[in-house]
Amino acid sequence: MRIRAYCDFYDEAFRPLQLVIKTEPGELDWSKTLYISLPAPLEPLEAEDYGDHRGVSVLLEDLMSQTEEKNNLGILLPQIYARHGEEFELLIVQMDDVEEILHLDRIL
């Protein structure tokens, strides 16, 4: 699993806009919540790096915080699977949603 940030200019500053989690086929158990620890700083991702991988947008309601660990994000994979009925290799999360769930300032 590789966790990176897609960055671009926004409000006259270069900032992370999306958290992109790339997995290998079959790596995730879609019947369980995925907990990830956010690395700091996040490795930047270019638009070309998305490639031909199948991706899905992770919605705010698909996210939760793991209160015991700071900067740990939970992604409700069963909820995503129920909505789409298939598995994906890229999970794309809006950075504003990550910040809201984890109560963070900028993490890059």
Short mmCIF file of N, CA and C in Angstrom, two decimals:
data_model
loop_
_atom_site.label_atom_id
_atom_site.label_comp_id
_atom_site.label_asym_id
_atom_site.label_seq_id
_atom_site.Cartn_x
_atom_site.Cartn_y
_atom_site.Cartn_z
N MET A 1 0.85 -1.17 0.00
CA MET A 1 0.00 0.00 0.00
C MET A 1 0.90 1.23 0.00
N ARG A 2 0.52 2.19 -0.82
CA ARG A 2 1.29 3.42 -0.92
C ARG A 2 0.34 4.60 -0.73
N ILE A 3 0.71 5.52 0.17
CA ILE A 3 -0.13 6.67 0.48
C ILE A 3 0.60 7.93 0.02
N ARG A 4 -0.07 8.67 -0.84
CA ARG A 4 0.53 9.89 -1.39
C ARG A 4 -0.51 11.00 -1.44
N ALA A 5 -0.07 12.20 -1.79
CA ALA A 5 -0.99 13.34 -1.88
C ALA A 5 -0.89 13.97 -3.26
N TYR A 6 -2.05 14.15 -3.90
CA TYR A 6 -2.10 14.91 -5.14
C TYR A 6 -2.14 16.39 -4.76
N CYS A 7 -1.17 17.14 -5.25
CA CYS A 7 -1.05 18.55 -4.91
C CYS A 7 -1.22 19.42 -6.15
N ASP A 8 -1.75 20.60 -5.95
CA ASP A 8 -1.89 21.56 -7.03
C ASP A 8 -2.06 22.94 -6.40
N PHE A 9 -2.07 23.96 -7.26
CA PHE A 9 -2.26 25.31 -6.76
C PHE A 9 -3.73 25.54 -6.44
N TYR A 10 -3.98 26.05 -5.26
CA TYR A 10 -5.33 26.34 -4.80
C TYR A 10 -5.25 27.53 -3.86
N ASP A 11 -6.06 28.54 -4.10
CA ASP A 11 -6.01 29.78 -3.31
C ASP A 11 -4.60 30.35 -3.27
N GLU A 12 -3.97 30.40 -4.45
CA GLU A 12 -2.64 31.00 -4.63
C GLU A 12 -1.53 30.29 -3.87
N ALA A 13 -1.73 29.03 -3.50
CA ALA A 13 -0.69 28.27 -2.81
C ALA A 13 -0.70 26.84 -3.32
N PHE A 14 0.46 26.20 -3.30
CA PHE A 14 0.58 24.80 -3.68
C PHE A 14 0.24 23.99 -2.45
N ARG A 15 -0.85 23.20 -2.53
CA ARG A 15 -1.29 22.47 -1.35
C ARG A 15 -1.85 21.11 -1.74
N PRO A 16 -1.89 20.18 -0.78
CA PRO A 16 -2.47 18.87 -1.06
C PRO A 16 -3.98 18.98 -1.21
N LEU A 17 -4.51 18.39 -2.27
CA LEU A 17 -5.95 18.42 -2.51
C LEU A 17 -6.60 17.07 -2.27
N GLN A 18 -5.86 15.99 -2.56
CA GLN A 18 -6.41 14.65 -2.41
C GLN A 18 -5.39 13.73 -1.78
N LEU A 19 -5.86 12.86 -0.92
CA LEU A 19 -5.07 11.77 -0.38
C LEU A 19 -5.35 10.56 -1.28
N VAL A 20 -4.30 9.96 -1.83
CA VAL A 20 -4.46 8.85 -2.76
C VAL A 20 -3.78 7.62 -2.17
N ILE A 21 -4.58 6.57 -1.99
CA ILE A 21 -4.08 5.32 -1.43
C ILE A 21 -4.10 4.28 -2.54
N LYS A 22 -2.91 3.82 -2.94
CA LYS A 22 -2.80 2.83 -4.00
C LYS A 22 -2.54 1.47 -3.37
N THR A 23 -3.34 0.49 -3.77
CA THR A 23 -3.19 -0.86 -3.26
C THR A 23 -3.01 -1.83 -4.43
N GLU A 24 -2.55 -3.01 -4.10
CA GLU A 24 -2.45 -4.08 -5.09
C GLU A 24 -3.78 -4.83 -5.13
N PRO A 25 -4.12 -5.42 -6.29
CA PRO A 25 -5.36 -6.20 -6.36
C PRO A 25 -5.37 -7.29 -5.28
N GLY A 26 -6.48 -7.38 -4.55
CA GLY A 26 -6.62 -8.38 -3.50
C GLY A 26 -5.97 -8.04 -2.18
N GLU A 27 -5.31 -6.89 -2.09
CA GLU A 27 -4.61 -6.50 -0.86
C GLU A 27 -5.58 -6.12 0.27
N LEU A 28 -6.71 -5.54 -0.06
CA LEU A 28 -7.64 -5.06 0.95
C LEU A 28 -8.72 -6.09 1.25
N ASP A 29 -9.15 -6.12 2.50
CA ASP A 29 -10.30 -6.93 2.90
C ASP A 29 -11.49 -5.97 2.94
N TRP A 30 -12.33 -6.05 1.93
CA TRP A 30 -13.45 -5.12 1.77
C TRP A 30 -14.58 -5.36 2.76
N SER A 31 -14.42 -6.35 3.64
CA SER A 31 -15.43 -6.59 4.67
C SER A 31 -15.04 -5.93 5.99
N LYS A 32 -13.89 -5.24 6.03
CA LYS A 32 -13.40 -4.62 7.27
C LYS A 32 -13.03 -3.15 7.03
N THR A 33 -13.00 -2.41 8.12
CA THR A 33 -12.54 -1.03 8.06
C THR A 33 -11.02 -1.02 7.90
N LEU A 34 -10.54 -0.19 7.00
CA LEU A 34 -9.10 -0.02 6.77
C LEU A 34 -8.61 1.14 7.64
N TYR A 35 -7.62 0.89 8.48
CA TYR A 35 -7.01 1.95 9.28
C TYR A 35 -5.63 2.24 8.71
N ILE A 36 -5.37 3.51 8.46
CA ILE A 36 -4.06 3.90 7.94
C ILE A 36 -3.49 5.00 8.82
N SER A 37 -2.18 4.96 8.95
CA SER A 37 -1.45 6.02 9.65
C SER A 37 -0.88 6.93 8.58
N LEU A 38 -1.18 8.21 8.69
CA LEU A 38 -0.73 9.14 7.66
C LEU A 38 0.74 9.50 7.87
N PRO A 39 1.54 9.25 6.84
CA PRO A 39 2.95 9.64 6.95
C PRO A 39 3.08 11.15 6.86
N ALA A 40 4.10 11.69 7.47
CA ALA A 40 4.35 13.13 7.37
C ALA A 40 5.83 13.34 7.11
N PRO A 41 6.18 14.05 6.10
CA PRO A 41 5.28 14.64 5.11
C PRO A 41 4.80 13.60 4.12
N LEU A 42 3.69 13.93 3.46
CA LEU A 42 3.15 13.04 2.44
C LEU A 42 3.95 13.17 1.15
N GLU A 43 4.16 12.06 0.49
CA GLU A 43 4.86 12.05 -0.80
C GLU A 43 3.92 12.63 -1.85
N PRO A 44 4.40 13.59 -2.66
CA PRO A 44 3.53 14.18 -3.68
C PRO A 44 3.27 13.21 -4.83
N LEU A 45 2.14 13.40 -5.47
CA LEU A 45 1.70 12.56 -6.58
C LEU A 45 1.37 13.48 -7.76
N GLU A 46 1.84 13.11 -8.93
CA GLU A 46 1.53 13.87 -10.14
C GLU A 46 0.29 13.27 -10.79
N ALA A 47 -0.42 14.05 -11.58
CA ALA A 47 -1.63 13.57 -12.25
C ALA A 47 -1.34 12.34 -13.11
N GLU A 48 -0.16 12.29 -13.72
CA GLU A 48 0.20 11.16 -14.58
C GLU A 48 0.36 9.87 -13.78
N ASP A 49 0.60 9.97 -12.49
CA ASP A 49 0.83 8.80 -11.65
C ASP A 49 -0.44 8.00 -11.36
N TYR A 50 -1.61 8.56 -11.67
CA TYR A 50 -2.86 7.82 -11.45
C TYR A 50 -2.90 6.59 -12.35
N GLY A 51 -2.34 6.72 -13.56
CA GLY A 51 -2.29 5.58 -14.47
C GLY A 51 -3.67 5.07 -14.84
N ASP A 52 -3.74 3.77 -15.13
CA ASP A 52 -5.00 3.14 -15.55
C ASP A 52 -5.65 2.37 -14.42
N HIS A 53 -5.29 2.67 -13.20
CA HIS A 53 -5.84 1.94 -12.06
C HIS A 53 -7.28 2.35 -11.82
N ARG A 54 -8.07 1.40 -11.38
CA ARG A 54 -9.48 1.67 -11.07
C ARG A 54 -9.54 2.34 -9.70
N GLY A 55 -10.21 3.49 -9.67
CA GLY A 55 -10.27 4.24 -8.43
C GLY A 55 -11.68 4.59 -8.04
N VAL A 56 -11.82 4.95 -6.77
CA VAL A 56 -13.12 5.33 -6.23
C VAL A 56 -12.93 6.52 -5.29
N SER A 57 -13.90 7.42 -5.33
CA SER A 57 -13.89 8.53 -4.38
C SER A 57 -14.42 8.04 -3.04
N VAL A 58 -13.67 8.34 -2.00
CA VAL A 58 -14.08 8.01 -0.64
C VAL A 58 -14.81 9.25 -0.11
N LEU A 59 -16.05 9.05 0.28
CA LEU A 59 -16.88 10.16 0.75
C LEU A 59 -16.63 10.43 2.23
N LEU A 60 -17.04 11.61 2.67
CA LEU A 60 -16.87 11.99 4.08
C LEU A 60 -17.52 10.97 5.00
N GLU A 61 -18.68 10.45 4.60
CA GLU A 61 -19.36 9.47 5.47
C GLU A 61 -18.68 8.11 5.47
N ASP A 62 -17.67 7.92 4.61
CA ASP A 62 -16.89 6.68 4.60
C ASP A 62 -15.68 6.75 5.53
N LEU A 63 -15.49 7.89 6.19
CA LEU A 63 -14.29 8.11 7.01
C LEU A 63 -14.62 8.14 8.49
N MET A 64 -13.64 7.74 9.29
CA MET A 64 -13.75 7.83 10.74
C MET A 64 -12.34 8.02 11.32
N SER A 65 -12.26 8.56 12.50
CA SER A 65 -10.96 8.70 13.15
C SER A 65 -10.77 7.55 14.13
N GLN A 66 -9.52 7.19 14.33
CA GLN A 66 -9.19 6.20 15.36
C GLN A 66 -8.68 7.00 16.54
N THR A 67 -9.50 7.15 17.54
CA THR A 67 -9.23 8.10 18.62
C THR A 67 -7.98 7.79 19.42
N GLU A 68 -7.57 6.52 19.49
CA GLU A 68 -6.39 6.19 20.29
C GLU A 68 -5.09 6.70 19.64
N GLU A 69 -5.07 6.78 18.34
CA GLU A 69 -3.86 7.16 17.62
C GLU A 69 -4.10 8.43 16.82
N LYS A 70 -3.25 9.43 17.04
CA LYS A 70 -3.34 10.66 16.27
C LYS A 70 -2.89 10.38 14.84
N ASN A 71 -3.55 11.01 13.87
CA ASN A 71 -3.26 10.88 12.44
C ASN A 71 -3.58 9.50 11.89
N ASN A 72 -4.40 8.71 12.59
CA ASN A 72 -4.88 7.44 12.04
C ASN A 72 -6.28 7.65 11.50
N LEU A 73 -6.46 7.25 10.26
CA LEU A 73 -7.72 7.45 9.56
C LEU A 73 -8.35 6.10 9.27
N GLY A 74 -9.63 5.98 9.54
CA GLY A 74 -10.37 4.77 9.21
C GLY A 74 -11.20 4.98 7.97
N ILE A 75 -11.16 4.00 7.06
CA ILE A 75 -11.97 4.05 5.84
C ILE A 75 -12.91 2.85 5.87
N LEU A 76 -14.18 3.12 5.82
CA LEU A 76 -15.20 2.07 5.93
C LEU A 76 -15.35 1.36 4.57
N LEU A 77 -14.48 0.40 4.33
CA LEU A 77 -14.47 -0.32 3.06
C LEU A 77 -15.80 -1.04 2.79
N PRO A 78 -16.45 -1.68 3.80
CA PRO A 78 -17.72 -2.35 3.51
C PRO A 78 -18.78 -1.38 2.95
N GLN A 79 -18.78 -0.17 3.42
CA GLN A 79 -19.74 0.84 2.97
C GLN A 79 -19.48 1.19 1.50
N ILE A 80 -18.20 1.34 1.14
CA ILE A 80 -17.83 1.65 -0.25
C ILE A 80 -18.21 0.48 -1.15
N TYR A 81 -17.90 -0.74 -0.69
CA TYR A 81 -18.21 -1.93 -1.49
C TYR A 81 -19.72 -2.08 -1.68
N ALA A 82 -20.49 -1.80 -0.64
CA ALA A 82 -21.95 -1.90 -0.74
C ALA A 82 -22.50 -0.89 -1.75
N ARG A 83 -21.89 0.27 -1.81
CA ARG A 83 -22.35 1.33 -2.72
C ARG A 83 -22.03 0.99 -4.18
N HIS A 84 -20.86 0.39 -4.42
CA HIS A 84 -20.40 0.17 -5.79
C HIS A 84 -20.43 -1.30 -6.23
N GLY A 85 -20.38 -2.24 -5.29
CA GLY A 85 -20.43 -3.65 -5.63
C GLY A 85 -19.18 -4.19 -6.28
N GLU A 86 -18.07 -3.50 -6.13
CA GLU A 86 -16.80 -3.96 -6.69
C GLU A 86 -15.63 -3.41 -5.89
N GLU A 87 -14.44 -3.96 -6.15
CA GLU A 87 -13.22 -3.54 -5.47
C GLU A 87 -12.43 -2.60 -6.36
N PHE A 88 -11.60 -1.76 -5.73
CA PHE A 88 -10.81 -0.76 -6.44
C PHE A 88 -9.36 -0.81 -5.98
N GLU A 89 -8.47 -0.29 -6.82
CA GLU A 89 -7.05 -0.23 -6.50
C GLU A 89 -6.63 1.13 -5.95
N LEU A 90 -7.38 2.17 -6.26
CA LEU A 90 -7.09 3.52 -5.77
C LEU A 90 -8.25 4.01 -4.93
N LEU A 91 -7.94 4.47 -3.74
CA LEU A 91 -8.92 5.14 -2.89
C LEU A 91 -8.54 6.62 -2.88
N ILE A 92 -9.46 7.47 -3.29
CA ILE A 92 -9.17 8.89 -3.41
C ILE A 92 -10.03 9.65 -2.41
N VAL A 93 -9.35 10.34 -1.49
CA VAL A 93 -10.02 11.05 -0.39
C VAL A 93 -9.71 12.53 -0.51
N GLN A 94 -10.72 13.37 -0.43
CA GLN A 94 -10.49 14.81 -0.44
C GLN A 94 -9.75 15.20 0.84
N MET A 95 -8.69 15.98 0.69
CA MET A 95 -7.88 16.36 1.85
C MET A 95 -8.69 17.18 2.85
N ASP A 96 -9.64 17.96 2.39
CA ASP A 96 -10.50 18.71 3.32
C ASP A 96 -11.28 17.76 4.23
N ASP A 97 -11.70 16.60 3.67
CA ASP A 97 -12.42 15.61 4.48
C ASP A 97 -11.49 14.97 5.52
N VAL A 98 -10.26 14.68 5.12
CA VAL A 98 -9.27 14.11 6.06
C VAL A 98 -9.05 15.08 7.21
N GLU A 99 -8.86 16.35 6.87
CA GLU A 99 -8.61 17.36 7.89
C GLU A 99 -9.81 17.52 8.82
N GLU A 100 -11.01 17.43 8.26
CA GLU A 100 -12.20 17.55 9.10
C GLU A 100 -12.32 16.37 10.07
N ILE A 101 -12.11 15.17 9.58
CA ILE A 101 -12.23 13.98 10.42
C ILE A 101 -11.15 13.95 11.50
N LEU A 102 -9.92 14.30 11.13
CA LEU A 102 -8.81 14.21 12.08
C LEU A 102 -8.54 15.52 12.81
N HIS A 103 -9.32 16.57 12.49
CA HIS A 103 -9.14 17.87 13.13
C HIS A 103 -7.70 18.37 12.98
N LEU A 104 -7.23 18.32 11.74
CA LEU A 104 -5.85 18.71 11.46
C LEU A 104 -5.78 20.08 10.80
N ASP A 105 -4.61 20.67 10.93
CA ASP A 105 -4.25 21.77 10.06
C ASP A 105 -3.62 21.11 8.84
N ARG A 106 -2.90 21.78 8.08
CA ARG A 106 -2.25 21.18 6.90
C ARG A 106 -1.29 20.09 7.33
N ILE A 107 -1.29 18.94 6.59
CA ILE A 107 -0.41 17.83 6.96
C ILE A 107 0.70 17.63 5.93
N LEU A 108 0.90 18.55 5.06
CA LEU A 108 2.01 18.44 4.09
C LEU A 108 2.87 19.66 4.20
#
